[in-house]
Tab-separated table of C-alpha atoms and ligand atoms in Angstrom:
chain	number	residue	atom	x	y	z
A	1	MET	CA	0.000	0.000	0.000
A	2	ASP	CA	2.853	2.343	0.810
A	3	GLU	CA	4.717	1.692	-2.431
A	4	SER	CA	4.364	4.529	-4.955
A	5	ARG	CA	3.487	4.001	-8.623
A	6	GLU	CA	6.851	5.622	-9.422
A	7	HIS	CA	8.691	2.913	-7.493
A	8	VAL	CA	6.656	0.195	-9.204
A	9	VAL	CA	7.449	1.708	-12.606
A	10	ASP	CA	11.154	1.627	-11.667
A	11	ARG	CA	10.794	-2.121	-11.098
A	12	LEU	CA	8.918	-2.582	-14.394
A	13	ILE	CA	11.626	-0.661	-16.257
A	14	ASP	CA	14.318	-2.747	-14.616
A	15	LEU	CA	12.599	-5.849	-16.026
A	16	LEU	CA	12.416	-4.084	-19.392
A	17	HIS	CA	16.192	-3.648	-19.378
A	18	GLN	CA	16.684	-7.317	-18.532
A	19	ALA	CA	14.325	-8.114	-21.416
A	20	ALA	CA	16.323	-5.955	-23.832
A	21	ALA	CA	19.461	-7.903	-22.924
A	22	ARG	CA	17.654	-11.079	-23.989
A	23	ASP	CA	16.262	-9.627	-27.253
A	24	VAL	CA	12.690	-9.845	-26.021
A	25	GLU	CA	9.995	-8.566	-28.420
A	26	LEU	CA	7.035	-8.654	-26.029
A	27	LEU	CA	7.087	-8.426	-22.227
A	28	VAL	CA	4.014	-9.300	-20.160
A	29	TYR	CA	3.428	-7.792	-16.706
A	30	PRO	CA	0.884	-9.023	-14.130
A	31	GLU	CA	-2.694	-8.065	-13.268
A	32	LEU	CA	-3.056	-4.774	-11.334
A	33	ALA	CA	0.683	-4.316	-11.729
A	34	LEU	CA	0.819	-0.659	-10.684
A	35	THR	CA	-0.791	-0.988	-7.263
A	36	THR	CA	-1.293	-3.371	-4.448
A	37	PHE	CA	-4.059	-5.943	-4.960
A	38	PHE	CA	-6.434	-3.498	-3.221
A	39	PRO	CA	-9.548	-5.770	-3.446
A	40	ARG	CA	-8.190	-7.412	-0.300
A	41	TRP	CA	-9.246	-4.257	1.600
A	42	TRP	CA	-12.764	-3.080	2.446
A	43	VAL	CA	-13.533	0.649	2.406
A	44	GLU	CA	-16.967	1.857	3.487
A	45	ASP	CA	-17.184	4.485	0.759
A	46	ARG	CA	-16.391	2.875	-2.566
A	47	ALA	CA	-15.180	6.207	-3.987
A	48	ASP	CA	-12.352	6.221	-1.414
A	49	ALA	CA	-10.741	3.495	-3.545
A	50	ASP	CA	-10.707	5.539	-6.749
A	51	HIS	CA	-7.109	6.591	-6.157
A	52	TRP	CA	-6.080	3.021	-7.070
A	53	PHE	CA	-7.518	3.498	-10.562
A	54	GLU	CA	-5.852	5.033	-13.634
A	55	THR	CA	-7.857	7.692	-15.470
A	56	GLN	CA	-5.249	7.941	-18.237
A	57	MET	CA	-2.920	5.455	-19.875
A	58	PRO	CA	-0.161	6.377	-20.208
A	59	GLY	CA	-0.506	8.637	-17.208
A	60	GLN	CA	1.966	10.694	-15.266
A	61	ALA	CA	3.649	7.708	-13.615
A	62	THR	CA	3.526	5.327	-16.593
A	63	LYS	CA	4.695	7.623	-19.408
A	64	ARG	CA	8.311	6.686	-18.572
A	65	LEU	CA	7.520	3.014	-19.100
A	66	PHE	CA	5.953	3.635	-22.517
A	67	ASP	CA	8.884	5.854	-23.561
A	68	GLU	CA	11.560	3.427	-22.435
A	69	ALA	CA	9.822	0.433	-24.024
A	70	ALA	CA	9.486	2.297	-27.346
A	71	HIS	CA	13.123	3.383	-27.081
A	72	LEU	CA	14.160	-0.268	-26.633
A	73	GLY	CA	11.694	-1.465	-29.297
A	74	ILE	CA	9.935	-3.810	-26.862
A	75	GLY	CA	6.164	-4.269	-26.823
A	76	PHE	CA	4.423	-4.957	-23.537
A	77	SER	CA	1.169	-5.912	-21.876
A	78	LEU	CA	0.215	-4.294	-18.578
A	79	GLY	CA	-2.625	-4.855	-16.114
A	80	TYR	CA	-4.121	-1.987	-14.119
A	81	ALA	CA	-7.362	-0.699	-12.587
A	82	GLU	CA	-9.169	1.582	-15.052
A	83	LEU	CA	-11.638	4.370	-14.264
A	84	THR	CA	-13.246	5.540	-17.505
A	85	PRO	CA	-14.291	9.159	-18.193
A	86	ASP	CA	-17.953	8.121	-17.805
A	87	GLY	CA	-17.309	6.532	-14.402
A	88	HIS	CA	-16.912	2.801	-15.129
A	89	HIS	CA	-14.456	0.711	-13.108
A	90	TYR	CA	-12.712	-2.127	-14.892
A	91	ASN	CA	-9.870	-4.533	-14.235
A	92	THR	CA	-7.961	-3.902	-17.463
A	93	GLN	CA	-4.966	-5.135	-19.455
A	94	ILE	CA	-3.498	-3.422	-22.502
A	95	LEU	CA	-1.295	-4.515	-25.374
A	96	VAL	CA	1.312	-2.006	-26.524
A	97	ASP	CA	3.276	-2.476	-29.730
A	98	ARG	CA	7.027	-2.009	-30.188
A	99	THR	CA	6.582	1.698	-31.031
A	100	GLY	CA	4.668	2.482	-27.830
A	101	GLN	CA	1.186	2.526	-29.422
A	102	THR	CA	-1.631	0.804	-27.538
A	103	ILE	CA	-3.126	-1.658	-30.010
A	104	GLY	CA	-5.463	-3.578	-27.704
A	105	LYS	CA	-7.410	-3.098	-24.490
A	106	TYR	CA	-9.062	-5.986	-22.629
A	107	ARG	CA	-11.382	-5.650	-19.615
A	108	LYS	CA	-11.829	-8.588	-17.254
A	109	VAL	CA	-14.950	-10.645	-17.981
A	110	HIS	CA	-15.085	-13.088	-15.046
A	111	ILE	CA	-15.025	-11.131	-11.775
A	112	PRO	CA	-14.428	-13.449	-8.805
A	113	GLY	CA	-14.897	-13.015	-5.066
A	114	HIS	CA	-17.667	-11.050	-3.366
A	115	ALA	CA	-19.243	-7.581	-3.258
A	116	ASP	CA	-19.972	-7.335	0.489
A	117	HIS	CA	-17.623	-7.031	3.464
A	118	GLN	CA	-16.908	-10.508	4.892
A	119	PRO	CA	-14.886	-9.889	8.076
A	120	TRP	CA	-14.618	-13.626	8.856
A	121	ARG	CA	-12.007	-13.928	6.095
A	122	LYS	CA	-8.302	-13.393	6.841
A	123	PHE	CA	-8.397	-10.956	3.925
A	124	GLN	CA	-11.096	-9.852	1.533
A	125	HIS	CA	-11.518	-10.647	-2.171
A	126	LEU	CA	-13.713	-7.678	-3.096
A	127	GLU	CA	-13.293	-7.658	-6.848
A	128	ARG	CA	-17.091	-7.741	-7.221
A	129	TYR	CA	-17.298	-4.566	-5.106
A	130	TYR	CA	-14.648	-2.641	-7.010
A	131	PHE	CA	-14.982	-3.847	-10.614
A	132	GLU	CA	-17.741	-4.165	-13.184
A	133	GLU	CA	-17.972	-7.187	-15.469
A	134	SER	CA	-16.807	-6.243	-18.934
A	135	PRO	CA	-19.537	-6.438	-21.581
A	136	ASP	CA	-16.938	-6.609	-24.353
A	137	GLY	CA	-16.014	-10.300	-24.299
A	138	PHE	CA	-12.704	-11.532	-25.666
A	139	PRO	CA	-11.512	-9.623	-28.730
A	140	VAL	CA	-8.192	-10.471	-30.389
A	141	TRP	CA	-5.757	-8.223	-32.225
A	142	ARG	CA	-3.186	-8.569	-34.981
A	143	GLY	CA	0.286	-7.828	-33.658
A	144	PHE	CA	3.707	-9.332	-33.022
A	145	GLY	CA	3.443	-11.336	-36.224
A	146	GLY	CA	0.259	-13.116	-35.249
A	147	ILE	CA	-3.130	-12.939	-33.519
A	148	VAL	CA	-2.990	-11.935	-29.861
A	149	GLY	CA	-5.622	-12.050	-27.111
A	150	MET	CA	-5.709	-11.258	-23.421
A	151	MET	CA	-7.416	-12.605	-20.308
A	152	ILE	CA	-7.031	-11.686	-16.638
A	153	CYS	CA	-6.529	-14.073	-13.736
A	154	ASN	CA	-9.878	-15.732	-12.958
A	155	ASP	CA	-10.691	-15.756	-16.705
A	156	ARG	CA	-8.023	-18.434	-17.117
A	157	ARG	CA	-10.086	-20.961	-15.151
A	158	TRP	CA	-12.984	-20.859	-17.656
A	159	PRO	CA	-12.750	-22.906	-20.877
A	160	GLU	CA	-15.080	-20.434	-22.642
A	161	THR	CA	-12.364	-17.761	-22.373
A	162	TYR	CA	-9.909	-19.702	-24.519
A	163	ARG	CA	-12.509	-21.065	-26.921
A	164	VAL	CA	-13.994	-17.648	-27.736
A	165	MET	CA	-10.478	-16.477	-28.625
A	166	GLY	CA	-9.693	-19.799	-30.293
A	167	MET	CA	-12.676	-19.251	-32.595
A	168	GLN	CA	-10.976	-16.037	-33.728
A	169	GLY	CA	-7.709	-17.838	-34.501
A	170	VAL	CA	-5.765	-16.677	-31.443
A	171	GLU	CA	-2.110	-17.714	-31.394
A	172	LEU	CA	-0.862	-16.003	-28.242
A	173	ILE	CA	-2.913	-15.378	-25.080
A	174	LEU	CA	-1.472	-13.038	-22.438
A	175	CYS	CA	-2.709	-13.373	-18.858
A	176	GLY	CA	-1.772	-11.464	-15.714
A	177	TYR	CA	-2.845	-12.886	-12.364
A	178	ASN	CA	-2.987	-12.359	-8.578
A	179	THR	CA	-3.916	-15.652	-6.948
A	180	PRO	CA	-3.840	-15.751	-3.147
A	181	ILE	CA	-2.750	-19.155	-1.879
A	182	ASN	CA	-5.505	-19.131	0.746
A	183	TYR	CA	-8.969	-19.664	-0.749
A	184	ALA	CA	-11.225	-18.897	2.203
A	185	PRO	CA	-14.444	-20.616	0.973
A	186	ASP	CA	-12.589	-23.952	0.689
A	187	PRO	CA	-9.016	-24.027	2.084
A	188	SER	CA	-8.596	-27.634	0.899
A	189	GLN	CA	-7.836	-26.020	-2.474
A	190	ASP	CA	-4.872	-24.038	-1.098
A	191	ILE	CA	-2.329	-26.781	-1.671
A	192	LEU	CA	-3.597	-27.212	-5.232
A	193	GLN	CA	-3.202	-23.587	-6.375
A	194	GLY	CA	-0.082	-24.289	-8.456
A	195	PHE	CA	-1.615	-27.436	-9.939
A	196	HIS	CA	-4.863	-25.694	-10.902
A	197	ASN	CA	-2.944	-22.769	-12.401
A	198	ALA	CA	-0.955	-25.015	-14.720
A	199	LEU	CA	-3.900	-27.365	-15.353
A	200	VAL	CA	-6.221	-24.705	-16.784
A	201	MET	CA	-3.639	-22.838	-18.842
A	202	GLN	CA	-2.052	-25.990	-20.272
A	203	ALA	CA	-5.482	-27.347	-21.200
A	204	GLY	CA	-6.552	-24.022	-22.741
A	205	ALA	CA	-3.358	-23.822	-24.784
A	206	TYR	CA	-3.596	-27.394	-26.094
A	207	GLN	CA	-7.340	-27.436	-26.797
A	208	ASN	CA	-7.087	-24.260	-28.859
A	209	GLY	CA	-3.609	-24.700	-30.349
A	210	THR	CA	-2.288	-21.449	-28.887
A	211	TRP	CA	0.593	-20.138	-26.834
A	212	VAL	CA	-0.426	-19.001	-23.333
A	213	ILE	CA	1.663	-16.672	-21.177
A	214	GLY	CA	0.629	-16.590	-17.494
A	215	VAL	CA	2.250	-13.881	-15.376
A	216	ALA	CA	1.916	-13.729	-11.597
A	217	LYS	CA	2.147	-10.925	-9.094
A	218	GLY	CA	3.314	-13.564	-6.652
A	219	GLY	CA	4.972	-13.629	-3.268
A	220	ASN	CA	4.009	-11.821	-0.095
A	221	GLU	CA	2.024	-8.607	-0.450
A	222	GLU	CA	0.723	-7.054	2.774
A	223	GLY	CA	0.982	-10.390	4.578
A	224	VAL	CA	-0.935	-12.311	1.906
A	225	GLU	CA	0.943	-15.063	0.075
A	226	SER	CA	0.129	-15.272	-3.622
A	227	LEU	CA	1.013	-17.886	-6.185
A	228	ALA	CA	4.046	-17.172	-8.359
A	229	GLN	CA	4.901	-19.820	-11.012
A	230	SER	CA	4.551	-17.542	-14.053
A	231	CYS	CA	4.853	-19.728	-17.115
A	232	ILE	CA	5.001	-19.857	-20.888
A	233	ILE	CA	2.988	-22.684	-22.421
A	234	ALA	CA	3.275	-24.000	-25.983
A	235	PRO	CA	0.322	-25.014	-28.198
A	236	SER	CA	1.213	-28.602	-27.308
A	237	GLY	CA	0.254	-27.815	-23.714
A	238	GLN	CA	3.856	-28.153	-22.552
A	239	ILE	CA	5.368	-25.604	-20.170
A	240	VAL	CA	8.499	-24.265	-21.849
A	241	ALA	CA	9.544	-21.769	-19.154
A	242	GLN	CA	8.515	-21.239	-15.545
A	243	ALA	CA	9.517	-18.784	-12.823
A	244	LEU	CA	11.655	-20.249	-10.072
A	245	THR	CA	11.220	-17.503	-7.478
A	246	THR	CA	8.541	-15.252	-5.985
A	247	GLY	CA	10.535	-12.090	-6.702
A	248	ASP	CA	10.758	-9.830	-9.760
A	249	GLU	CA	11.918	-12.410	-12.290
A	250	LEU	CA	12.017	-12.442	-16.073
A	251	ILE	CA	11.329	-15.705	-17.873
A	252	THR	CA	11.656	-15.941	-21.630
A	253	ALA	CA	10.909	-18.302	-24.491
A	254	THR	CA	10.948	-18.226	-28.249
A	255	CYS	CA	7.283	-18.490	-29.222
A	256	ASP	CA	7.085	-19.706	-32.810
A	257	LEU	CA	3.480	-18.886	-33.694
A	258	ASP	CA	3.603	-21.315	-36.626
A	259	TRP	CA	3.522	-24.145	-34.074
A	260	CYS	CA	-0.155	-23.303	-33.548
A	261	LYS	CA	-0.902	-24.788	-36.984
A	262	ARG	CA	0.120	-28.254	-35.795
A	263	TYR	CA	-2.869	-28.324	-33.467
A	264	LYS	CA	-5.269	-25.937	-35.193
A	265	GLY	CA	-4.780	-27.834	-38.452
A	266	THR	CA	-5.079	-31.402	-37.095
A	267	LEU	CA	-6.797	-32.636	-33.940
A	268	PHE	CA	-8.337	-29.230	-33.209
A	269	ASP	CA	-9.335	-28.314	-36.751
A	270	PHE	CA	-12.475	-26.539	-35.547
A	271	GLY	CA	-13.989	-26.145	-39.029
A	272	THR	CA	-13.989	-29.914	-39.529
A	273	TYR	CA	-14.653	-31.386	-36.120
A	274	ARG	CA	-16.636	-28.945	-33.926
A	275	ARG	CA	-20.395	-29.534	-33.502
A	276	PRO	CA	-21.840	-26.123	-32.624
A	277	GLU	CA	-25.371	-27.351	-33.322
A	278	VAL	CA	-25.194	-29.433	-30.106
A	279	TYR	CA	-23.381	-26.854	-27.940
A	280	GLY	CA	-26.273	-24.364	-27.627
A	281	ILE	CA	-26.682	-24.970	-23.870
A	282	ILE	CA	-23.285	-23.358	-23.256
A	283	THR	CA	-24.472	-19.899	-24.298
A	284	GLY	CA	-28.202	-20.454	-23.800
A	285	GLN	CA	-28.146	-20.853	-20.021
A	286	LYS	CA	-26.025	-19.508	-17.143
A	287	GLY	CA	-26.415	-21.924	-14.220
A	288	VAL	CA	-26.849	-25.680	-14.047
A	289	VAL	CA	-30.203	-27.192	-15.025
A	290	GLY	CA	-30.295	-30.879	-14.095
A	291	PRO	CA	-32.417	-33.523	-15.779
A	292	PRO	CA	-36.053	-33.956	-14.622
A	293	PRO	CA	-36.467	-36.184	-11.527
A	294	ALA	CA	-36.544	-39.894	-12.269
A	295	ALA	CA	-40.089	-41.246	-12.601
A	296	ASP	CA	-39.738	-43.567	-9.563
A	297	ALA	CA	-38.155	-40.900	-7.262
Y	1	CDT	N1	-7.373	-11.977	-9.284
Y	1	CDT	C1	-8.135	-13.076	-9.376
Y	1	CDT	O1	-8.991	-13.188	-10.236
Y	1	CDT	N2	-7.936	-14.028	-8.428
Y	1	CDT	C2	-8.729	-15.205	-8.303
Y	1	CDT	C3	-8.696	-15.648	-6.885
Y	1	CDT	C4	-9.647	-16.741	-6.611
Y	1	CDT	S1	-11.283	-16.230	-6.423
Y	1	CDT	C5	-11.325	-15.491	-4.896
Y	1	CDT	C6	-8.234	-16.339	-9.183
Y	1	CDT	O2	-9.059	-16.953	-9.884
Y	1	CDT	O3	-7.044	-16.684	-9.136
């Protein structure tokens, strides 16, 4: 909470310099990278949290990052809290090309947690208090020699996220996340956080023949331990690079987007094998509707 945006931007630029030394073309930063993960804190007056939100991008603190990235010829993706001119609050991630131009903006679709204060928890997960659900879905953009999409944290757990982008030919999905190790509604899941993280992103990559880049704001923030294990996943579903620490750490991989064809053009050739005429229930209903009771029940 006490760390300034300026100090955070220093850390992001330091990673940028490490990236330049490794000839990186695109650097992905985590969700809500510029601030603490403030949804862990309740404030009575919602407007008192507006100082965590960016009203401009680039803004005063982030202009340096855009300038330095353009100077180095490195594109980047950055997550932050967005307050729009007409008063909407979104959990947002942008895609910036190698000249410093923003070519894509994604707003989080699946907003987890709760909207009311729940003091029984060790810490809050008030994303549903602070953020609106994006109505925009999952667009993709042409850039970096291919088709790029974005998703944010909880989105990665939902197969629909990947498939909607897969249906638009996505080749590279960029995902920032903040995943507390402790899941208060069911702590039996705590020990599985790393497994679930890899499970969903590896499956999403393989089933849609796309690269997936998952980037954590991990480690201890304000006493809350969050999952690290940032990773780069190939269209085969294999992890090709993974963070070893919970600190500021750069991982890199050569992502040959042509590898996507091996999966998109064979086992997951959607045009040949998908059966949309029997999938209507997926978009036609929100919650579970079970079968009618058995006649002898
Ligand atoms: N940031 C984010 O979406 N985190 C959630 C935490 C679990 S839901 C309380 C996640 O899916 O990792």
